[in-house]
Amino acid sequence: MDKKNLLADAHEKSISITHRHILSIINTMLANEPVLIEKNTIRILDAGCGDGKLLYFLHLYLPLFNEGKTFLIYGYDVIDHGVQQSGYIQKVFAFMAEMAPGIDWSDRIKMINSDENWPFENNKFDFVVSNQVLEHVWDHDQFFRENNRVLADKGFSIHLFPVKEVIWDGHVGLLRIHQLKSWDAMYRMVKFYSRLNLGIWRKTKKEYNNDLDHFSRVWADKIYHYCNYQSYAELTKAARKNHLCLTPRFTLNFYTRKLKEITGNKSDMYYPNRPSSKVLFFFLKYLSSVTLVLYKGEYAQYGKKA
């Protein structure tokens, strides 16, 4: 398949701009990071793999964009969190078996409780990725500690998600709901905004039998119990505590991709390999998801003998 047709096919088969963004970051890093250029086999973990659609997308397209490399894709999710519907893991296994046969996905995809360590050995992965997951993690210190543990030396992780500063909660589609402290405040504001037909109420009211009060209580529960937005400063502190270097390098690329695709153009699946802009990131983190790239390993090697 030539480059033009491959690009068109990847756009058609992906279900989300976030999937295209993560694929583009991995492609860019594989083409520019010396430690990755030298590797023939790349192992990737999808942390919080959900319905398996990102797993499948990466499994399908990474080899096509990176000829000569072998990719082994793994995933895990939690079974005690409350975000996923009952029985979802059986649907994930069925989907992967149908779309990517010949692989024992029950060995590649694991289920754990949210307070358990990740069920993978030390230094296994070249990449850890997550898509809209970190705002649902309750113990970010544990998440980054496990992230560090399973990454190979000079490995990378890519996390796309909204930080606490974002003004718009994308789950219920309302302003600053996630920044409120009490359940009562969340319930009242969801009900107030939804009465004005703002957010997702107008599109989902039939699912709730047009019962606005029930809808408001359900979404207050979801945001209060299952969302845990952290500020960029808090995440930076957690990453450094667990010896991961952090950069928001590809955040601007996500927004430029959005603008380009809104106008009907197909973005490339590679990005310019440029440093991040601190000034632009300061504003972009208020609008939507940010992209954090974490890096394991130290060049200085302090305390080690030559």
PDB file of C-alpha atoms in Angstrom:
ATOM      1  CA  MET A   1       0.000   0.000   0.000  1.00  0.00           C
ATOM      2  CA  ASP A   2       1.478   3.382  -0.984  1.00  0.00           C
ATOM      3  CA  LYS A   3       1.767   6.232   1.518  1.00  0.00           C
ATOM      4  CA  LYS A   4      -1.281   8.144   0.266  1.00  0.00           C
ATOM      5  CA  ASN A   5      -3.587   5.134   0.405  1.00  0.00           C
ATOM      6  CA  LEU A   6      -2.162   4.038   3.762  1.00  0.00           C
ATOM      7  CA  LEU A   7      -2.867   7.462   5.232  1.00  0.00           C
ATOM      8  CA  ALA A   8      -6.426   7.473   3.891  1.00  0.00           C
ATOM      9  CA  ASP A   9      -7.011   3.944   5.188  1.00  0.00           C
ATOM     10  CA  ALA A  10      -5.725   4.823   8.671  1.00  0.00           C
ATOM     11  CA  HIS A  11      -8.048   7.819   8.830  1.00  0.00           C
ATOM     12  CA  GLU A  12     -10.997   5.718   7.726  1.00  0.00           C
ATOM     13  CA  LYS A  13     -10.349   2.819  10.125  1.00  0.00           C
ATOM     14  CA  SER A  14      -9.598   4.881  13.236  1.00  0.00           C
ATOM     15  CA  ILE A  15     -12.577   5.692  15.438  1.00  0.00           C
ATOM     16  CA  SER A  16     -11.098   8.751  17.112  1.00  0.00           C
ATOM     17  CA  ILE A  17      -8.697  11.612  16.525  1.00  0.00           C
ATOM     18  CA  THR A  18      -7.017  10.551  19.774  1.00  0.00           C
ATOM     19  CA  HIS A  19      -6.084   7.213  18.189  1.00  0.00           C
ATOM     20  CA  ARG A  20      -4.530   8.957  15.197  1.00  0.00           C
ATOM     21  CA  HIS A  21      -2.670  11.292  17.531  1.00  0.00           C
ATOM     22  CA  ILE A  22      -1.138   8.479  19.595  1.00  0.00           C
ATOM     23  CA  LEU A  23      -0.151   6.557  16.443  1.00  0.00           C
ATOM     24  CA  SER A  24       1.507   9.707  15.084  1.00  0.00           C
ATOM     25  CA  ILE A  25       3.516  10.256  18.274  1.00  0.00           C
ATOM     26  CA  ILE A  26       4.784   6.669  18.281  1.00  0.00           C
ATOM     27  CA  ASN A  27       5.692   6.885  14.584  1.00  0.00           C
ATOM     28  CA  THR A  28       7.548  10.150  15.195  1.00  0.00           C
ATOM     29  CA  MET A  29       9.497   8.799  18.151  1.00  0.00           C
ATOM     30  CA  LEU A  30      10.373   5.575  16.348  1.00  0.00           C
ATOM     31  CA  ALA A  31      11.870   7.641  13.545  1.00  0.00           C
ATOM     32  CA  ASN A  32      13.822  10.029  15.786  1.00  0.00           C
ATOM     33  CA  GLU A  33      14.833   8.421  19.091  1.00  0.00           C
ATOM     34  CA  PRO A  34      18.161   6.552  18.688  1.00  0.00           C
ATOM     35  CA  VAL A  35      17.288   3.884  21.271  1.00  0.00           C
ATOM     36  CA  LEU A  36      14.116   3.047  19.306  1.00  0.00           C
ATOM     37  CA  ILE A  37      15.647   3.249  15.840  1.00  0.00           C
ATOM     38  CA  GLU A  38      18.036   0.452  16.808  1.00  0.00           C
ATOM     39  CA  LYS A  39      15.288  -1.905  18.070  1.00  0.00           C
ATOM     40  CA  ASN A  40      13.633  -4.429  15.773  1.00  0.00           C
ATOM     41  CA  THR A  41      10.938  -5.519  18.229  1.00  0.00           C
ATOM     42  CA  ILE A  42       8.837  -2.889  19.995  1.00  0.00           C
ATOM     43  CA  ARG A  43       6.622  -3.785  22.961  1.00  0.00           C
ATOM     44  CA  ILE A  44       3.716  -1.482  23.804  1.00  0.00           C
ATOM     45  CA  LEU A  45       1.319  -1.490  26.772  1.00  0.00           C
ATOM     46  CA  ASP A  46      -2.081   0.223  26.605  1.00  0.00           C
ATOM     47  CA  ALA A  47      -2.773   1.203  30.231  1.00  0.00           C
ATOM     48  CA  GLY A  48      -6.543   1.287  30.656  1.00  0.00           C
ATOM     49  CA  CYS A  49      -7.252  -0.389  27.325  1.00  0.00           C
ATOM     50  CA  GLY A  50     -11.051  -0.222  27.672  1.00  0.00           C
ATOM     51  CA  ASP A  51     -12.879  -1.614  24.622  1.00  0.00           C
ATOM     52  CA  GLY A  52      -9.649  -2.658  22.866  1.00  0.00           C
ATOM     53  CA  LYS A  53     -10.148  -0.346  19.868  1.00  0.00           C
ATOM     54  CA  LEU A  54      -6.852   1.499  20.386  1.00  0.00           C
ATOM     55  CA  LEU A  55      -5.075  -1.851  20.896  1.00  0.00           C
ATOM     56  CA  TYR A  56      -6.381  -3.073  17.555  1.00  0.00           C
ATOM     57  CA  PHE A  57      -5.618   0.190  15.745  1.00  0.00           C
ATOM     58  CA  LEU A  58      -1.980   0.165  16.887  1.00  0.00           C
ATOM     59  CA  HIS A  59      -1.667  -3.563  16.185  1.00  0.00           C
ATOM     60  CA  LEU A  60      -2.899  -3.006  12.620  1.00  0.00           C
ATOM     61  CA  TYR A  61      -1.128   0.199  11.579  1.00  0.00           C
ATOM     62  CA  LEU A  62       2.190   0.406  13.415  1.00  0.00           C
ATOM     63  CA  PRO A  63       3.755  -2.345  11.254  1.00  0.00           C
ATOM     64  CA  LEU A  64       2.452  -0.672   8.081  1.00  0.00           C
ATOM     65  CA  PHE A  65       4.007   2.687   8.949  1.00  0.00           C
ATOM     66  CA  ASN A  66       7.221   1.152  10.308  1.00  0.00           C
ATOM     67  CA  GLU A  67       8.326  -1.594   7.950  1.00  0.00           C
ATOM     68  CA  GLY A  68      10.995  -3.907   9.302  1.00  0.00           C
ATOM     69  CA  LYS A  69       9.868  -3.653  12.910  1.00  0.00           C
ATOM     70  CA  THR A  70       7.800  -6.153  14.874  1.00  0.00           C
ATOM     71  CA  PHE A  71       5.214  -4.863  17.345  1.00  0.00           C
ATOM     72  CA  LEU A  72       3.865  -6.745  20.349  1.00  0.00           C
ATOM     73  CA  ILE A  73       0.827  -4.985  21.816  1.00  0.00           C
ATOM     74  CA  TYR A  74      -0.456  -5.609  25.352  1.00  0.00           C
ATOM     75  CA  GLY A  75      -3.152  -4.036  27.518  1.00  0.00           C
ATOM     76  CA  TYR A  76      -4.750  -4.011  30.929  1.00  0.00           C
ATOM     77  CA  ASP A  77      -7.766  -2.460  32.608  1.00  0.00           C
ATOM     78  CA  VAL A  78      -9.382  -2.513  36.038  1.00  0.00           C
ATOM     79  CA  ILE A  79     -12.461  -4.478  37.055  1.00  0.00           C
ATOM     80  CA  ASP A  80     -13.438  -2.649  40.246  1.00  0.00           C
ATOM     81  CA  HIS A  81     -13.602   0.953  39.088  1.00  0.00           C
ATOM     82  CA  GLY A  82     -17.173   1.399  37.911  1.00  0.00           C
ATOM     83  CA  VAL A  83     -16.516   3.115  34.582  1.00  0.00           C
ATOM     84  CA  GLN A  84     -16.764   0.000  32.420  1.00  0.00           C
ATOM     85  CA  GLN A  85     -20.005  -1.923  31.995  1.00  0.00           C
ATOM     86  CA  SER A  86     -20.382  -5.417  33.426  1.00  0.00           C
ATOM     87  CA  GLY A  87     -18.993  -8.119  31.122  1.00  0.00           C
ATOM     88  CA  TYR A  88     -17.036  -5.699  28.965  1.00  0.00           C
ATOM     89  CA  ILE A  89     -13.833  -7.760  29.047  1.00  0.00           C
ATOM     90  CA  GLN A  90     -15.554 -10.692  27.317  1.00  0.00           C
ATOM     91  CA  LYS A  91     -16.547  -8.283  24.542  1.00  0.00           C
ATOM     92  CA  VAL A  92     -12.943  -7.081  24.279  1.00  0.00           C
ATOM     93  CA  PHE A  93     -11.604 -10.620  23.880  1.00  0.00           C
ATOM     94  CA  ALA A  94     -14.286 -11.424  21.294  1.00  0.00           C
ATOM     95  CA  PHE A  95     -13.518  -8.241  19.348  1.00  0.00           C
ATOM     96  CA  MET A  96      -9.751  -8.849  19.308  1.00  0.00           C
ATOM     97  CA  ALA A  97     -10.172 -12.529  18.389  1.00  0.00           C
ATOM     98  CA  GLU A  98     -12.332 -11.543  15.411  1.00  0.00           C
ATOM     99  CA  MET A  99     -10.278  -8.565  14.221  1.00  0.00           C
ATOM    100  CA  ALA A 100      -6.774  -9.846  15.017  1.00  0.00           C
ATOM    101  CA  PRO A 101      -6.909 -13.660  15.018  1.00  0.00           C
ATOM    102  CA  GLY A 102      -3.922 -15.883  15.642  1.00  0.00           C
ATOM    103  CA  ILE A 103      -2.864 -14.172  18.872  1.00  0.00           C
ATOM    104  CA  ASP A 104      -3.670 -15.346  22.389  1.00  0.00           C
ATOM    105  CA  TRP A 105      -5.187 -12.073  23.573  1.00  0.00           C
ATOM    106  CA  SER A 106      -6.085 -13.614  26.930  1.00  0.00           C
ATOM    107  CA  ASP A 107      -2.332 -13.682  27.541  1.00  0.00           C
ATOM    108  CA  ARG A 108      -1.807 -10.133  26.207  1.00  0.00           C
ATOM    109  CA  ILE A 109      -4.747  -8.390  27.947  1.00  0.00           C
ATOM    110  CA  LYS A 110      -5.050  -8.530  31.735  1.00  0.00           C
ATOM    111  CA  MET A 111      -7.679  -7.470  34.267  1.00  0.00           C
ATOM    112  CA  ILE A 112      -6.717  -6.229  37.757  1.00  0.00           C
ATOM    113  CA  ASN A 113      -8.146  -4.336  40.722  1.00  0.00           C
ATOM    114  CA  SER A 114      -7.261  -0.666  40.749  1.00  0.00           C
ATOM    115  CA  ASP A 115      -4.996  -0.972  43.807  1.00  0.00           C
ATOM    116  CA  GLU A 116      -2.983  -3.876  42.379  1.00  0.00           C
ATOM    117  CA  ASN A 117       0.376  -3.668  40.654  1.00  0.00           C
ATOM    118  CA  TRP A 118       0.341  -4.051  36.894  1.00  0.00           C
ATOM    119  CA  PRO A 119       0.594  -7.741  35.912  1.00  0.00           C
ATOM    120  CA  PHE A 120       3.717  -7.397  33.779  1.00  0.00           C
ATOM    121  CA  GLU A 121       7.394  -7.929  34.497  1.00  0.00           C
ATOM    122  CA  ASN A 122       9.987  -5.216  35.062  1.00  0.00           C
ATOM    123  CA  ASN A 123      11.561  -3.365  32.118  1.00  0.00           C
ATOM    124  CA  LYS A 124       9.285  -5.048  29.560  1.00  0.00           C
ATOM    125  CA  PHE A 125       7.880  -2.222  27.425  1.00  0.00           C
ATOM    126  CA  ASP A 126       9.319   0.377  25.071  1.00  0.00           C
ATOM    127  CA  PHE A 127       6.082   2.374  25.264  1.00  0.00           C
ATOM    128  CA  VAL A 128       3.254   2.704  27.751  1.00  0.00           C
ATOM    129  CA  VAL A 129       0.281   4.614  26.324  1.00  0.00           C
ATOM    130  CA  SER A 130      -3.087   5.692  27.677  1.00  0.00           C
ATOM    131  CA  ASN A 131      -6.051   7.484  26.133  1.00  0.00           C
ATOM    132  CA  GLN A 132      -8.367   9.499  28.412  1.00  0.00           C
ATOM    133  CA  VAL A 133      -7.391   7.432  31.456  1.00  0.00           C
ATOM    134  CA  LEU A 134      -5.396   9.574  33.895  1.00  0.00           C
ATOM    135  CA  GLU A 135      -8.424  11.646  34.926  1.00  0.00           C
ATOM    136  CA  HIS A 136      -9.922   8.380  36.250  1.00  0.00           C
ATOM    137  CA  VAL A 137      -6.862   7.211  38.206  1.00  0.00           C
ATOM    138  CA  TRP A 138      -7.136   7.550  41.995  1.00  0.00           C
ATOM    139  CA  ASP A 139      -3.544   6.875  42.970  1.00  0.00           C
ATOM    140  CA  HIS A 140      -1.298   8.706  40.511  1.00  0.00           C
ATOM    141  CA  ASP A 141       1.776   7.949  42.570  1.00  0.00           C
ATOM    142  CA  GLN A 142       1.138   4.224  42.146  1.00  0.00           C
ATOM    143  CA  PHE A 143       0.324   4.694  38.443  1.00  0.00           C
ATOM    144  CA  PHE A 144       3.627   6.450  37.716  1.00  0.00           C
ATOM    145  CA  ARG A 145       5.564   4.038  39.921  1.00  0.00           C
ATOM    146  CA  GLU A 146       4.218   1.083  37.955  1.00  0.00           C
ATOM    147  CA  ASN A 147       4.701   3.024  34.725  1.00  0.00           C
ATOM    148  CA  ASN A 148       8.386   3.362  35.592  1.00  0.00           C
ATOM    149  CA  ARG A 149       8.734  -0.259  36.667  1.00  0.00           C
ATOM    150  CA  VAL A 150       7.429  -1.830  33.451  1.00  0.00           C
ATOM    151  CA  LEU A 151       9.245   0.555  31.086  1.00  0.00           C
ATOM    152  CA  ALA A 152      12.545  -0.512  29.611  1.00  0.00           C
ATOM    153  CA  ASP A 153      15.512   1.751  30.246  1.00  0.00           C
ATOM    154  CA  LYS A 154      15.179   4.759  27.910  1.00  0.00           C
ATOM    155  CA  GLY A 155      11.530   3.785  27.395  1.00  0.00           C
ATOM    156  CA  PHE A 156       8.683   6.257  26.861  1.00  0.00           C
ATOM    157  CA  SER A 157       5.077   6.641  27.902  1.00  0.00           C
ATOM    158  CA  ILE A 158       2.419   8.727  26.172  1.00  0.00           C
ATOM    159  CA  HIS A 159      -0.682   9.890  28.028  1.00  0.00           C
ATOM    160  CA  LEU A 160      -3.524  11.899  26.469  1.00  0.00           C
ATOM    161  CA  PHE A 161      -6.079  13.285  28.954  1.00  0.00           C
ATOM    162  CA  PRO A 162      -7.518  16.526  30.449  1.00  0.00           C
ATOM    163  CA  VAL A 163      -5.897  18.108  33.498  1.00  0.00           C
ATOM    164  CA  LYS A 164      -7.801  19.791  36.320  1.00  0.00           C
ATOM    165  CA  GLU A 165      -7.346  23.242  34.775  1.00  0.00           C
ATOM    166  CA  VAL A 166      -9.520  22.359  31.757  1.00  0.00           C
ATOM    167  CA  ILE A 167     -12.651  24.489  31.744  1.00  0.00           C
ATOM    168  CA  TRP A 168     -14.874  21.918  30.048  1.00  0.00           C
ATOM    169  CA  ASP A 169     -15.670  18.486  31.433  1.00  0.00           C
ATOM    170  CA  GLY A 170     -15.895  16.271  28.361  1.00  0.00           C
ATOM    171  CA  HIS A 171     -17.832  13.469  30.073  1.00  0.00           C
ATOM    172  CA  VAL A 172     -21.043  15.405  30.687  1.00  0.00           C
ATOM    173  CA  GLY A 173     -20.205  18.353  28.421  1.00  0.00           C
ATOM    174  CA  LEU A 174     -20.472  21.126  31.019  1.00  0.00           C
ATOM    175  CA  LEU A 175     -18.288  23.912  32.355  1.00  0.00           C
ATOM    176  CA  ARG A 176     -16.120  23.338  35.449  1.00  0.00           C
ATOM    177  CA  ILE A 177     -18.341  20.602  36.933  1.00  0.00           C
ATOM    178  CA  HIS A 178     -15.251  18.531  37.740  1.00  0.00           C
ATOM    179  CA  GLN A 179     -13.731  21.375  39.774  1.00  0.00           C
ATOM    180  CA  LEU A 180     -16.541  21.455  42.332  1.00  0.00           C
ATOM    181  CA  LYS A 181     -15.806  19.971  45.759  1.00  0.00           C
ATOM    182  CA  SER A 182     -19.113  18.517  46.970  1.00  0.00           C
ATOM    183  CA  TRP A 183     -21.579  16.037  45.488  1.00  0.00           C
ATOM    184  CA  ASP A 184     -24.461  18.449  46.165  1.00  0.00           C
ATOM    185  CA  ALA A 185     -22.778  21.199  44.160  1.00  0.00           C
ATOM    186  CA  MET A 186     -22.173  18.828  41.243  1.00  0.00           C
ATOM    187  CA  TYR A 187     -25.770  17.600  41.302  1.00  0.00           C
ATOM    188  CA  ARG A 188     -27.230  21.122  41.388  1.00  0.00           C
ATOM    189  CA  MET A 189     -24.994  22.407  38.587  1.00  0.00           C
ATOM    190  CA  VAL A 190     -25.594  19.407  36.321  1.00  0.00           C
ATOM    191  CA  LYS A 191     -29.331  19.896  36.798  1.00  0.00           C
ATOM    192  CA  PHE A 192     -29.144  23.681  36.276  1.00  0.00           C
ATOM    193  CA  TYR A 193     -27.109  23.515  33.059  1.00  0.00           C
ATOM    194  CA  SER A 194     -29.079  20.560  31.702  1.00  0.00           C
ATOM    195  CA  ARG A 195     -32.344  22.462  32.238  1.00  0.00           C
ATOM    196  CA  LEU A 196     -30.913  24.938  29.750  1.00  0.00           C
ATOM    197  CA  ASN A 197     -30.341  22.030  27.330  1.00  0.00           C
ATOM    198  CA  LEU A 198     -26.581  22.317  27.666  1.00  0.00           C
ATOM    199  CA  GLY A 199     -24.199  19.368  27.723  1.00  0.00           C
ATOM    200  CA  ILE A 200     -25.194  15.818  26.839  1.00  0.00           C
ATOM    201  CA  TRP A 201     -28.683  15.920  28.386  1.00  0.00           C
ATOM    202  CA  ARG A 202     -30.503  16.820  25.174  1.00  0.00           C
ATOM    203  CA  LYS A 203     -28.877  13.908  23.306  1.00  0.00           C
ATOM    204  CA  THR A 204     -29.273  11.299  26.041  1.00  0.00           C
ATOM    205  CA  LYS A 205     -32.533  12.243  27.767  1.00  0.00           C
ATOM    206  CA  LYS A 206     -34.365   9.258  26.246  1.00  0.00           C
ATOM    207  CA  GLU A 207     -31.883   6.899  27.923  1.00  0.00           C
ATOM    208  CA  TYR A 208     -33.014   8.381  31.249  1.00  0.00           C
ATOM    209  CA  ASN A 209     -36.751   8.368  30.399  1.00  0.00           C
ATOM    210  CA  ASN A 210     -36.644  12.172  30.269  1.00  0.00           C
ATOM    211  CA  ASP A 211     -36.038  12.197  34.024  1.00  0.00           C
ATOM    212  CA  LEU A 212     -33.745  15.184  34.541  1.00  0.00           C
ATOM    213  CA  ASP A 213     -33.375  14.614  38.274  1.00  0.00           C
ATOM    214  CA  HIS A 214     -32.243  11.008  37.786  1.00  0.00           C
ATOM    215  CA  PHE A 215     -29.851  12.084  35.021  1.00  0.00           C
ATOM    216  CA  SER A 216     -28.362  14.759  37.286  1.00  0.00           C
ATOM    217  CA  ARG A 217     -27.874  12.340  40.168  1.00  0.00           C
ATOM    218  CA  VAL A 218     -26.261   9.713  37.937  1.00  0.00           C
ATOM    219  CA  TRP A 219     -23.774  12.192  36.476  1.00  0.00           C
ATOM    220  CA  ALA A 220     -23.003  13.759  39.830  1.00  0.00           C
ATOM    221  CA  ASP A 221     -22.164  10.215  40.995  1.00  0.00           C
ATOM    222  CA  LYS A 222     -19.976   9.529  37.951  1.00  0.00           C
ATOM    223  CA  ILE A 223     -17.959  12.710  38.284  1.00  0.00           C
ATOM    224  CA  TYR A 224     -17.689  12.562  42.072  1.00  0.00           C
ATOM    225  CA  HIS A 225     -16.779   8.874  42.381  1.00  0.00           C
ATOM    226  CA  TYR A 226     -15.025   8.047  39.128  1.00  0.00           C
ATOM    227  CA  CYS A 227     -13.160  11.191  38.069  1.00  0.00           C
ATOM    228  CA  ASN A 228     -10.009  12.444  39.773  1.00  0.00           C
ATOM    229  CA  TYR A 229      -8.607  15.315  37.749  1.00  0.00           C
ATOM    230  CA  GLN A 230      -5.098  16.385  38.729  1.00  0.00           C
ATOM    231  CA  SER A 231      -3.417  19.686  37.980  1.00  0.00           C
ATOM    232  CA  TYR A 232      -0.382  19.800  35.722  1.00  0.00           C
ATOM    233  CA  ALA A 233       1.737  20.760  38.743  1.00  0.00           C
ATOM    234  CA  GLU A 234       0.487  17.748  40.731  1.00  0.00           C
ATOM    235  CA  LEU A 235       1.227  15.389  37.852  1.00  0.00           C
ATOM    236  CA  THR A 236       4.683  16.867  37.361  1.00  0.00           C
ATOM    237  CA  LYS A 237       5.440  16.250  41.034  1.00  0.00           C
ATOM    238  CA  ALA A 238       4.212  12.632  40.849  1.00  0.00           C
ATOM    239  CA  ALA A 239       6.251  11.946  37.706  1.00  0.00           C
ATOM    240  CA  ARG A 240       9.451  13.366  39.195  1.00  0.00           C
ATOM    241  CA  LYS A 241       8.920  11.472  42.451  1.00  0.00           C
ATOM    242  CA  ASN A 242       8.892   8.258  40.426  1.00  0.00           C
ATOM    243  CA  HIS A 243      11.950   9.182  38.348  1.00  0.00           C
ATOM    244  CA  LEU A 244      10.163   9.912  35.098  1.00  0.00           C
ATOM    245  CA  CYS A 245      11.132  12.929  33.003  1.00  0.00           C
ATOM    246  CA  LEU A 246       8.020  14.767  31.780  1.00  0.00           C
ATOM    247  CA  THR A 247       7.366  16.901  28.724  1.00  0.00           C
ATOM    248  CA  PRO A 248       4.117  18.188  27.130  1.00  0.00           C
ATOM    249  CA  ARG A 249       5.891  18.129  23.760  1.00  0.00           C
ATOM    250  CA  PHE A 250       3.080  16.876  21.501  1.00  0.00           C
ATOM    251  CA  THR A 251       0.177  18.840  23.015  1.00  0.00           C
ATOM    252  CA  LEU A 252       0.286  21.523  20.311  1.00  0.00           C
ATOM    253  CA  ASN A 253       0.309  18.844  17.597  1.00  0.00           C
ATOM    254  CA  PHE A 254      -3.012  17.516  18.909  1.00  0.00           C
ATOM    255  CA  TYR A 255      -4.635  20.925  18.473  1.00  0.00           C
ATOM    256  CA  THR A 256      -3.146  21.583  15.040  1.00  0.00           C
ATOM    257  CA  ARG A 257      -4.408  18.155  13.983  1.00  0.00           C
ATOM    258  CA  LYS A 258      -7.891  19.058  15.225  1.00  0.00           C
ATOM    259  CA  LEU A 259      -7.893  22.307  13.258  1.00  0.00           C
ATOM    260  CA  LYS A 260      -6.628  20.633  10.107  1.00  0.00           C
ATOM    261  CA  GLU A 261      -9.151  17.799  10.249  1.00  0.00           C
ATOM    262  CA  ILE A 262     -12.038  20.165  10.978  1.00  0.00           C
ATOM    263  CA  THR A 263     -11.313  21.753   7.597  1.00  0.00           C
ATOM    264  CA  GLY A 264     -11.536  18.354   5.915  1.00  0.00           C
ATOM    265  CA  ASN A 265      -7.818  17.682   5.479  1.00  0.00           C
ATOM    266  CA  LYS A 266      -6.128  14.419   6.397  1.00  0.00           C
ATOM    267  CA  SER A 267      -3.226  14.953   8.773  1.00  0.00           C
ATOM    268  CA  ASP A 268      -0.031  12.956   8.321  1.00  0.00           C
ATOM    269  CA  MET A 269       0.760  10.186  10.809  1.00  0.00           C
ATOM    270  CA  TYR A 270       4.087  11.791  11.715  1.00  0.00           C
ATOM    271  CA  TYR A 271       4.843  15.038  13.548  1.00  0.00           C
ATOM    272  CA  PRO A 272       7.775  17.451  13.356  1.00  0.00           C
ATOM    273  CA  ASN A 273      10.149  16.469  16.168  1.00  0.00           C
ATOM    274  CA  ARG A 274      10.295  19.849  17.928  1.00  0.00           C
ATOM    275  CA  PRO A 275      10.618  20.989  21.562  1.00  0.00           C
ATOM    276  CA  SER A 276       7.415  21.876  23.419  1.00  0.00           C
ATOM    277  CA  SER A 277       6.235  25.456  23.873  1.00  0.00           C
ATOM    278  CA  LYS A 278       5.654  26.321  27.520  1.00  0.00           C
ATOM    279  CA  VAL A 279       3.668  29.469  26.668  1.00  0.00           C
ATOM    280  CA  LEU A 280       1.275  27.696  24.292  1.00  0.00           C
ATOM    281  CA  PHE A 281       0.857  24.776  26.688  1.00  0.00           C
ATOM    282  CA  PHE A 282      -0.177  27.172  29.474  1.00  0.00           C
ATOM    283  CA  PHE A 283      -3.226  28.177  27.407  1.00  0.00           C
ATOM    284  CA  LEU A 284      -3.969  24.850  25.721  1.00  0.00           C
ATOM    285  CA  LYS A 285      -4.348  22.925  28.984  1.00  0.00           C
ATOM    286  CA  TYR A 286      -7.496  24.973  29.703  1.00  0.00           C
ATOM    287  CA  LEU A 287      -9.168  23.980  26.422  1.00  0.00           C
ATOM    288  CA  SER A 288      -9.075  20.196  26.136  1.00  0.00           C
ATOM    289  CA  SER A 289      -6.772  17.216  26.554  1.00  0.00           C
ATOM    290  CA  VAL A 290      -3.030  17.593  26.947  1.00  0.00           C
ATOM    291  CA  THR A 291      -0.351  15.129  25.883  1.00  0.00           C
ATOM    292  CA  LEU A 292       2.310  14.157  28.390  1.00  0.00           C
ATOM    293  CA  VAL A 293       5.356  12.178  27.323  1.00  0.00           C
ATOM    294  CA  LEU A 294       7.290  10.529  30.147  1.00  0.00           C
ATOM    295  CA  TYR A 295      10.836   9.272  29.733  1.00  0.00           C
ATOM    296  CA  LYS A 296      12.632   6.670  31.843  1.00  0.00           C
ATOM    297  CA  GLY A 297      16.375   6.780  32.315  1.00  0.00           C
ATOM    298  CA  GLU A 298      19.135   9.267  33.054  1.00  0.00           C
ATOM    299  CA  TYR A 299      21.916  10.278  30.738  1.00  0.00           C
ATOM    300  CA  ALA A 300      24.080  11.605  33.569  1.00  0.00           C
ATOM    301  CA  GLN A 301      24.324   8.273  35.396  1.00  0.00           C
ATOM    302  CA  TYR A 302      25.383  10.028  38.606  1.00  0.00           C
ATOM    303  CA  GLY A 303      27.231   7.879  41.094  1.00  0.00           C
ATOM    304  CA  LYS A 304      28.100   5.192  38.591  1.00  0.00           C
ATOM    305  CA  LYS A 305      31.669   4.334  37.734  1.00  0.00           C
ATOM    306  CA  ALA A 306      32.734   4.784  34.134  1.00  0.00           C
TER     307      ALA A 306
END
